[in-house]
Coordinates of C-alpha atoms in Angstrom, one line a residue:
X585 CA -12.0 -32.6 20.8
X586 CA -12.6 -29.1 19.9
X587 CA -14.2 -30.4 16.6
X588 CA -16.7 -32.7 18.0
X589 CA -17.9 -30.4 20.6
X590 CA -18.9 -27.5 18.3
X591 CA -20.5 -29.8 16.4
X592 CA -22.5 -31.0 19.4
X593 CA -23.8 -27.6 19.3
X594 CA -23.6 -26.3 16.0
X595 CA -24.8 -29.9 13.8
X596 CA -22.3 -30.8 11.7
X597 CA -21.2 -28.1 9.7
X598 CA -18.4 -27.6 12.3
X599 CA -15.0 -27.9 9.7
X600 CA -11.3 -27.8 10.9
X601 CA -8.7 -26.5 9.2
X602 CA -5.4 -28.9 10.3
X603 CA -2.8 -31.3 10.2
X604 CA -4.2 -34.2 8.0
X605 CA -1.1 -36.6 9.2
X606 CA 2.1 -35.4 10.8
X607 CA 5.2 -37.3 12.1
X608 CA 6.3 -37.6 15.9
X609 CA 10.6 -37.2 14.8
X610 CA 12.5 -40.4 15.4
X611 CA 14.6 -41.0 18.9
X612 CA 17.3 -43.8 19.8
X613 CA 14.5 -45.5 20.4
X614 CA 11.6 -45.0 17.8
X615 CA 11.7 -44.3 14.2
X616 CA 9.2 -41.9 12.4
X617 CA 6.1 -41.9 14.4
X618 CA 2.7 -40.8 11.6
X619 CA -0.2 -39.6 13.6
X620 CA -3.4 -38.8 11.9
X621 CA -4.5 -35.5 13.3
X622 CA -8.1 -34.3 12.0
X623 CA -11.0 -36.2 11.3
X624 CA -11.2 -36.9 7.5
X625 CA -15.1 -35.8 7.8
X626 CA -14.2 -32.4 8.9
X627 CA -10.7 -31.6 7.2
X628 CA -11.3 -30.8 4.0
X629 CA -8.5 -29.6 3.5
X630 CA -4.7 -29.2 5.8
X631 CA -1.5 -28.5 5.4
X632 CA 1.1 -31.4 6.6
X633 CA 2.8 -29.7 9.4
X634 CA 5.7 -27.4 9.9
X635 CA 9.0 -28.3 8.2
X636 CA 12.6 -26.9 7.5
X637 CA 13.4 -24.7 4.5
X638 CA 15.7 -27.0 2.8
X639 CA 15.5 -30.3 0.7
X640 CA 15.5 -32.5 3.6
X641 CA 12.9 -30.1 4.7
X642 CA 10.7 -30.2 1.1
X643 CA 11.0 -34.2 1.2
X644 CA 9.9 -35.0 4.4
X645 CA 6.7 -32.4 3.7
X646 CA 6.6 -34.7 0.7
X647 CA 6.1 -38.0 2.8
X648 CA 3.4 -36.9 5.2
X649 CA 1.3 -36.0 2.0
X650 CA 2.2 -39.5 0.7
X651 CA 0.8 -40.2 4.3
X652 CA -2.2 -38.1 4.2
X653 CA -3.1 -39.8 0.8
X654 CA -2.7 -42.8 2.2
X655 CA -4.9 -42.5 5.0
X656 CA -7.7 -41.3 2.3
X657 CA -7.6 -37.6 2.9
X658 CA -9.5 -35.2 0.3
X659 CA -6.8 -32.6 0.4
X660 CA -3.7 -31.0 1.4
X661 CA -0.7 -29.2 1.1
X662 CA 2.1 -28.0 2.9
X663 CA 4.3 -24.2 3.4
X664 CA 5.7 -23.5 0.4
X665 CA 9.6 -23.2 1.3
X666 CA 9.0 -24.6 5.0
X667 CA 7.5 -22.6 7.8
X668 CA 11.1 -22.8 9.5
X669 CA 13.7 -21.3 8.4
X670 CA 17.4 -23.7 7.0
X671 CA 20.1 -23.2 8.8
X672 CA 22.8 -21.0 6.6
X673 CA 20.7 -19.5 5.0
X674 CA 20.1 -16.2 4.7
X675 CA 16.4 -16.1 3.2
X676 CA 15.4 -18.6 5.2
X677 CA 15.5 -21.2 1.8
X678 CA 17.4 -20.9 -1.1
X679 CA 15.6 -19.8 -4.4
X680 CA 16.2 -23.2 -5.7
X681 CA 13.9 -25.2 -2.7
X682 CA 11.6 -22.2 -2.7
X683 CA 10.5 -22.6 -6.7
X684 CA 10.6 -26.5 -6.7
X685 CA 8.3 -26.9 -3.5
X686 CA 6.3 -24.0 -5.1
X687 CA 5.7 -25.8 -8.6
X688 CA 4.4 -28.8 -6.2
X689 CA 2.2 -26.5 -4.2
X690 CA 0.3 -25.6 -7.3
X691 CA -0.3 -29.0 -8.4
X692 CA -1.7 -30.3 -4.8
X693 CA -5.3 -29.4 -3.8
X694 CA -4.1 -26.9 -1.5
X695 CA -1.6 -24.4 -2.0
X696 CA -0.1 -22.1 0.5
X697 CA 2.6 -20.0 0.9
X698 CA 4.1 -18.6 4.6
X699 CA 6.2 -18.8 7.5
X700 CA 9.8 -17.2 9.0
X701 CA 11.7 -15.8 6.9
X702 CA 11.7 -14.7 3.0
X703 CA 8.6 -16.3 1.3
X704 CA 7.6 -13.2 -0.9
X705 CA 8.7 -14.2 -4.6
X706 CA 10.3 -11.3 -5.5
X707 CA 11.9 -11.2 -2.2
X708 CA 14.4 -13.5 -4.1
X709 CA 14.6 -12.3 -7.5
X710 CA 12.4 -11.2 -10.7
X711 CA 12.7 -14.5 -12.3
X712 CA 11.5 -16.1 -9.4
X713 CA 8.5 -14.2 -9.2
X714 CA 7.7 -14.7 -13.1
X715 CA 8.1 -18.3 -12.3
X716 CA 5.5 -18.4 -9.5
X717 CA 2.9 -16.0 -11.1
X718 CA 2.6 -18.5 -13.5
X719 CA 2.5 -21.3 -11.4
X720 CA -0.2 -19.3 -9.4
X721 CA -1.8 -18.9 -12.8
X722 CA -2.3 -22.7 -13.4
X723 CA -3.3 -23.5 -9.8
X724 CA -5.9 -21.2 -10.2
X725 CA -7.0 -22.5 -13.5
X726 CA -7.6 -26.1 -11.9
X727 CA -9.9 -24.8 -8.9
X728 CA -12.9 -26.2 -10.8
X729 CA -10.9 -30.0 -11.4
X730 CA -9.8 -29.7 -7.8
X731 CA -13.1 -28.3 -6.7
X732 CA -15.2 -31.6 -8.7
X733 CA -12.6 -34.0 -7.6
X734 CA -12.7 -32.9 -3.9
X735 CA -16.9 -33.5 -3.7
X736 CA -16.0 -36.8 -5.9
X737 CA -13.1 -37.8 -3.2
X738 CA -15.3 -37.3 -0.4
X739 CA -18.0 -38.9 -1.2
X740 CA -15.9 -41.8 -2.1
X741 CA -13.8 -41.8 0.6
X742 CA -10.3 -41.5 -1.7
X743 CA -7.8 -38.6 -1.8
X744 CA -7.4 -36.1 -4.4
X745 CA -3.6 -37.1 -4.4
X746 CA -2.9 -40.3 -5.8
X747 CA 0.5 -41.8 -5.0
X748 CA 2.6 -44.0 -7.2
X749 CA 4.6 -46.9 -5.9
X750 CA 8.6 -46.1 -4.6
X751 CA 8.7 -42.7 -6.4
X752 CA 7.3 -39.0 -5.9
X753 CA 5.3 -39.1 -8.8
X754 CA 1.6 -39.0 -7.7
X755 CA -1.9 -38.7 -10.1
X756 CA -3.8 -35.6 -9.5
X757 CA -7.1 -37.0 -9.2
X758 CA -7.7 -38.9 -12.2
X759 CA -6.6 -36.6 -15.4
X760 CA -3.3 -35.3 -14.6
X761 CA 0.5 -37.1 -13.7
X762 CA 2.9 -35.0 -11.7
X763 CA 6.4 -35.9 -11.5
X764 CA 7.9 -33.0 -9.0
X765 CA 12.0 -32.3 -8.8
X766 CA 12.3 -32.2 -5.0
X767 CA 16.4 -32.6 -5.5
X768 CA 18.7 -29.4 -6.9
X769 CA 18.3 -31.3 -9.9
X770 CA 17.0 -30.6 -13.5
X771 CA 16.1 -33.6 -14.5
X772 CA 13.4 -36.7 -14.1
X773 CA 13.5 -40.2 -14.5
X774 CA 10.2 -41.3 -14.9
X775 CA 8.0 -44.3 -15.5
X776 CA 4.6 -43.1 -16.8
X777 CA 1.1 -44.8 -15.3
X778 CA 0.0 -47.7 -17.5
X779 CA -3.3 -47.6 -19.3
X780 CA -3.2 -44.5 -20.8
X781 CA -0.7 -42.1 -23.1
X782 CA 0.4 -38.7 -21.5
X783 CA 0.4 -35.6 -23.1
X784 CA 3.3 -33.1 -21.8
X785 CA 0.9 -30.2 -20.0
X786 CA 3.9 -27.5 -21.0
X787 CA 4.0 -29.2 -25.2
X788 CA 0.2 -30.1 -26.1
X789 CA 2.7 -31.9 -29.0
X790 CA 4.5 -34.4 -27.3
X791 CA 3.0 -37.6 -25.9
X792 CA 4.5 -40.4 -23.3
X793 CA 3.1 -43.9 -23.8
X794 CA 1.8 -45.6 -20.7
X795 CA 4.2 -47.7 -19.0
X796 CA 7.5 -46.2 -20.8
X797 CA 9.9 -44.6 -18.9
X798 CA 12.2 -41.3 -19.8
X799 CA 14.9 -39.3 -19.0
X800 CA 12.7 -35.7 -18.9
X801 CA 14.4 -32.3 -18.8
X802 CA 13.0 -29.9 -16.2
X803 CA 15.2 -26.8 -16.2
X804 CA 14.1 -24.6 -12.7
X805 CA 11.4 -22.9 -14.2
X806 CA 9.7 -26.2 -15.4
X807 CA 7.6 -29.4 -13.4
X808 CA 6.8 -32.2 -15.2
X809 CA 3.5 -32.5 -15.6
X810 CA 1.0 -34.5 -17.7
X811 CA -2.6 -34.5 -18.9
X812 CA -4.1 -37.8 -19.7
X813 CA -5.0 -38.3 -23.4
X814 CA -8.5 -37.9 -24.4
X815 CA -9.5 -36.4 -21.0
X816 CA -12.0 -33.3 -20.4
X817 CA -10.2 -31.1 -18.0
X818 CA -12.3 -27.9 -16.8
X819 CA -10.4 -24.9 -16.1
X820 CA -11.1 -21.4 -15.0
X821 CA -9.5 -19.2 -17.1
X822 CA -8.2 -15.2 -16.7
X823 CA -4.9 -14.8 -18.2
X824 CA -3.0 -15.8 -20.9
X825 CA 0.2 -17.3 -18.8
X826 CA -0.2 -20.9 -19.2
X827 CA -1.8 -20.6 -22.8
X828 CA -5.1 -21.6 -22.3
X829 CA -6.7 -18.0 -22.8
X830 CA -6.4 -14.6 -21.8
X831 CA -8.1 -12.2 -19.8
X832 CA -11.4 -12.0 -21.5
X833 CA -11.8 -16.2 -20.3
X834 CA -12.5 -14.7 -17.2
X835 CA -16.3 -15.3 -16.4
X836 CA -16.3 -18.6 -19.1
X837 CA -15.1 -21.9 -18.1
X838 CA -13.0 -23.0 -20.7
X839 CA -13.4 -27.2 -21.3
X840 CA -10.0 -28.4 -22.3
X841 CA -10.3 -31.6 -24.5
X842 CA -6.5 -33.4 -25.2
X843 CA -6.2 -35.0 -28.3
X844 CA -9.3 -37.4 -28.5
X845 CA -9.1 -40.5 -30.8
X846 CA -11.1 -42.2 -33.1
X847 CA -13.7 -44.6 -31.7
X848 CA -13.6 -43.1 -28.3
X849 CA -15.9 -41.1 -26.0
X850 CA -15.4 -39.4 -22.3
X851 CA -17.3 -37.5 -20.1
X852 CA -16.9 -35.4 -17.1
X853 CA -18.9 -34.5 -14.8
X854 CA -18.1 -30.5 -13.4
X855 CA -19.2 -29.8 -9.6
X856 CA -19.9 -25.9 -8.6
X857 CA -21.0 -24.5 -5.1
X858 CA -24.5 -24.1 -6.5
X859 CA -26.6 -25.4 -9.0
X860 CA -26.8 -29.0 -10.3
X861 CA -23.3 -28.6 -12.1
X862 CA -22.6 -29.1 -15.3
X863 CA -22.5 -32.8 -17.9
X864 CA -19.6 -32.3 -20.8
X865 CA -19.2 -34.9 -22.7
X866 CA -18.0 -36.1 -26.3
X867 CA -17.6 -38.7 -29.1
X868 CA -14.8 -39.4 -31.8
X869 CA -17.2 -40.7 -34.5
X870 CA -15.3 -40.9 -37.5
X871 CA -14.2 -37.6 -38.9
X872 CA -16.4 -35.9 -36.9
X873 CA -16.0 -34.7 -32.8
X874 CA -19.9 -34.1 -31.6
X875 CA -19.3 -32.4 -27.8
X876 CA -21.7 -31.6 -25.8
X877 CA -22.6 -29.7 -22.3
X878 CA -25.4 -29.8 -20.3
X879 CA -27.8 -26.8 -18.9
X880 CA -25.1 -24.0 -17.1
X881 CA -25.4 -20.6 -16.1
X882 CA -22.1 -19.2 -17.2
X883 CA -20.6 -19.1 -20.5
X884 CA -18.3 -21.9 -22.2
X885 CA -14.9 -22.0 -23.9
X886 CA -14.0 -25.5 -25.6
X887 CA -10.3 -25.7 -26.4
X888 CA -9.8 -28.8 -28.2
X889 CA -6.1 -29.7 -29.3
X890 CA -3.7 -32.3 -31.4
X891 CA -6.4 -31.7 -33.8
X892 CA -6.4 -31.2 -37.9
X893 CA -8.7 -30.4 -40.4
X894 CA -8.9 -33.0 -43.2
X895 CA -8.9 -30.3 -45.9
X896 CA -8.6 -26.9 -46.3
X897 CA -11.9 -26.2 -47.7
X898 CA -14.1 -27.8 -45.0
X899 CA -12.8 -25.4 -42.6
X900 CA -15.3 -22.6 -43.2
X901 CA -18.0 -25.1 -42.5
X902 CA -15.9 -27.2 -39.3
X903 CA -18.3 -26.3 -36.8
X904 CA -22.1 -26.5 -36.4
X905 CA -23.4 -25.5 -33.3
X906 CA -26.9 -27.2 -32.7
X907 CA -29.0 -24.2 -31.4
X908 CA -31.8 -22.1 -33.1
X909 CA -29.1 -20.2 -34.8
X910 CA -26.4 -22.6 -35.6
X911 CA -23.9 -20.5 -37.6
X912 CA -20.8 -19.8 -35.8
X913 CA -18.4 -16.8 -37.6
X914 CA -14.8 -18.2 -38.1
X915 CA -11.9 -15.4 -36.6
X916 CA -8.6 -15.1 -38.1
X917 CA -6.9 -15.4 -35.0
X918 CA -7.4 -16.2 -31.6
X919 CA -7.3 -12.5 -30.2
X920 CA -10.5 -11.9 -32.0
X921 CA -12.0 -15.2 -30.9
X922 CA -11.7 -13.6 -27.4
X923 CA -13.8 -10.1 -28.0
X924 CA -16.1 -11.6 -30.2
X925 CA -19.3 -13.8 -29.2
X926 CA -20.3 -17.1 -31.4
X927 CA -17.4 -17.8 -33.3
X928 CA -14.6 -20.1 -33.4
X929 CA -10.6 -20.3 -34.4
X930 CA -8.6 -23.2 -36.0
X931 CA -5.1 -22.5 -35.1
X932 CA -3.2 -24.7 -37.6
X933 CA 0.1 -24.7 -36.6
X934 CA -0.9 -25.1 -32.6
X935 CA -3.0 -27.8 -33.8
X936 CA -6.0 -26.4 -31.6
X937 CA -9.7 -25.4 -32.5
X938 CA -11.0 -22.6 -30.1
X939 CA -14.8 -22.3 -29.9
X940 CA -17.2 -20.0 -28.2
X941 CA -21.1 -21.2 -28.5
X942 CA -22.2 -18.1 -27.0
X943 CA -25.1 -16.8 -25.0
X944 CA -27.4 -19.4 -26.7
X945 CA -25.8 -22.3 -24.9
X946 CA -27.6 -21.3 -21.3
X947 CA -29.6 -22.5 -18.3
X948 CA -32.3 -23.9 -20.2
X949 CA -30.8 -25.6 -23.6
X950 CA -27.3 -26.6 -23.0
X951 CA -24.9 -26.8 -26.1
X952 CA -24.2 -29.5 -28.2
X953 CA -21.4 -29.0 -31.3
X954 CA -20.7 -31.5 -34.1
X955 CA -17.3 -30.4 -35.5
X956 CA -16.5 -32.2 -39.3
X957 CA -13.6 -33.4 -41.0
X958 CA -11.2 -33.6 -38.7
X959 CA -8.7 -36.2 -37.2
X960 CA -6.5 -36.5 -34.1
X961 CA -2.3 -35.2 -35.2
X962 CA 0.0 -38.1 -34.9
X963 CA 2.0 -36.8 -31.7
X964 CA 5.8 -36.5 -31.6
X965 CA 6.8 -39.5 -29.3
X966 CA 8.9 -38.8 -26.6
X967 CA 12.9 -39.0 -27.1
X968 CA 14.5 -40.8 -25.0
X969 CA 11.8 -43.3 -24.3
X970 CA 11.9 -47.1 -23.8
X971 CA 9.9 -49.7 -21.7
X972 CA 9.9 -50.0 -18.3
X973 CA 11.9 -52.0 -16.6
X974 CA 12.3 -51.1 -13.0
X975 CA 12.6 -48.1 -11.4
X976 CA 15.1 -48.1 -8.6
X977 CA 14.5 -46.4 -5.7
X978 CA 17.7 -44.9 -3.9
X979 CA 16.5 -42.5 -1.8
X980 CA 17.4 -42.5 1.9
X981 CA 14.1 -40.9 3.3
X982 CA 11.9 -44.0 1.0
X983 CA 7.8 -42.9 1.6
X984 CA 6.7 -47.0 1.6

């Protein structure tokens, strides 16, 4: 194919940008027919073919991904709202399908947004386009997660996309738990992933356990997603619309640490285009969180949260930054955190310590923090929550 002969001339740094898998539609006399497309060695990343704008049209986009994951695929996506337009419909898609295949496009690996019809947000209405800036927002924010998890996923020869078993919930590499609303419905049944506890990515308060199941409430401007507990989650920050900084994140990459425990250590290792990345890392000894972070060329942000000092007058002294100049200056709020330069904020009542290391923390010397009396919040437990059972699977179009 076209792929093989460039790279007969070129090497192999030929790429294609196509289908991963696509389906051949059923007849009277075949069902579904999935095809593999591109070469996984070449397509790093494809969208899933050309569907209808409608729910039929958003779930059967849903199974080729399942598909694509599957067949081991790094990464994919498919046309937010469907490349064709739905029949009786004036747009093309109704705001409803347009939003919910949206909030799935920017947890996937690849988001993208086009085809016939209407597919400029506030082509439908302002609430729609407030909705997908932030859901632009967040996808942005994971490009360096996506970005270390793609190298990871091809070396290993996995998918980014991780499905789950007779549902259209799926892990997002190996920190984050989607559970998408591809139905004109606004709310979720759904068993969580055993091994770990969830924390709600919307309510940094609220934790699922592993293996429980509940009824979850996602209004149309809301998709249930999760971040593993005690995970390290890089993120690139440069607004303030999903909470985890503002505009003057941009430039830092802010390392968001979910309510660590105890006894426990994790570490994560952060790919970039050049350079030897970056090693964070950290350890729950005690009363006291030590993090740390390898040699790196651009500035760091931790955001650590369900966390609590252990009294009021340790807070002045919380954090010791292990540099030549170890004093850090404690801001009253978190709008000063972001103009100022070493410092750090303890937001009580968020239950999350902000910390800048500053220009110290370079190329050369890395950072490492020790962070005293303090202790992991005790979560709100999810209402509504009980053990699994079994999860019954009714849908016509199953993926398995």
């Amino acid at each position: 194919d076209f792929v093989s002969y460039t790279r007969q001339g070129g090497g192999d740094q030929g790429r294609s940008m196509g289908r991963p898998v696509d389906g051949i539609p059923a007849n009277t006399l075949h069902p579904v027919t999935y095809l593999d497309y591109s070469p996984r060695n070449t397509c790093f990343a494809g969208w899933v073919g050309d569907q209808a704008g409608d729910w039929l049209g958003f779930e059967i986009a849903m199974t080729h991904m399942w598909r694509s994951a599957r067949a081991n695929y790094v990464a994919f996506g498919s046309d937010i709202g469907g490349y064709l337009n739905a029949p009786d419909e004036p747009l093309g898609r109704s705001k409803e399908v347009f939003i919910r295949w949206a909030q799935v496009g920017a947890f996937v690996p690849f988001m993208e947004n086009g085809g016939n019809g209407e597919h400029r947000p506030w082509g439908f209405d302002n609430d729609t386009l407030a909705i997908y800036q932030r859901l632009v927002a967040a996808h942005m924010e994971l490009s360096s997660y996506l970005y270390s998890a793609g190298a990871e996923a091809y070396e290993t020869g996995v998918s980014i996309m991780k499905p789950m078993d007779l549902t259209w919930n799926f892990n997002l590499w190996t920190d984050m738990f989607v559970a998408p609303v591809i139905t004109n419905e606004t709310e979720r049944y759904i068993v969580f992933p055993l091994g770990h506890d969830w924390v709600d990515f919307w309510d940094n308060k609220t934790v699922y356990r592993g293996g429980s199941v509940t009824h979850y409430q996602a209004p149309l401007d809301t998709i249930p997603v999760f971040v593993r507990q005690g995970s390290i989650v890089p993120l690139v920050v440069t607004n303030h619309l999903v909470g985890h900084g503002d505009a003057n994140s941009a430039g830092a990459l802010t390392v968001l640490i979910t309510r660590p425990l105890a006894g426990t250590s994790e570490s994560k290792d952060v790919r970039q285009q050049s350079g030897h990345g970056i090693r964070l890392g950290y350890k729950m000894d005690g009363v006291t969180l030590h993090v740390t972070a390898s040699a790196h060329s651009q500035p760091l942000i931790f955001l650590i949260r369900g966390v609590s000092v252990t009294s009021q007058s340790t807070v002045s002294d919380l954090v010791n930054c292990h540099l030549a100049d170890p004093t850090l200056a404690r801001l009253p709020d978190r709008t000063a955190l972001s103009a100022a330069g070493r410092s750090f904020f303890f937001d009580a009542a968020a239950e999350e310590l902000w910390i800048r290391p500053g220009t110290l923390s370079n190329t050369e010397r890395g950072v490492s923090l020790s962070i005293s009396a303090i202790v992991s919040t005790s979560p709100v437990i999810a209402k509504h929550m009980e053990e699994a059972r079994s999860l019954a699977f009714n849908n016509p179009h199953d993926v398995i």
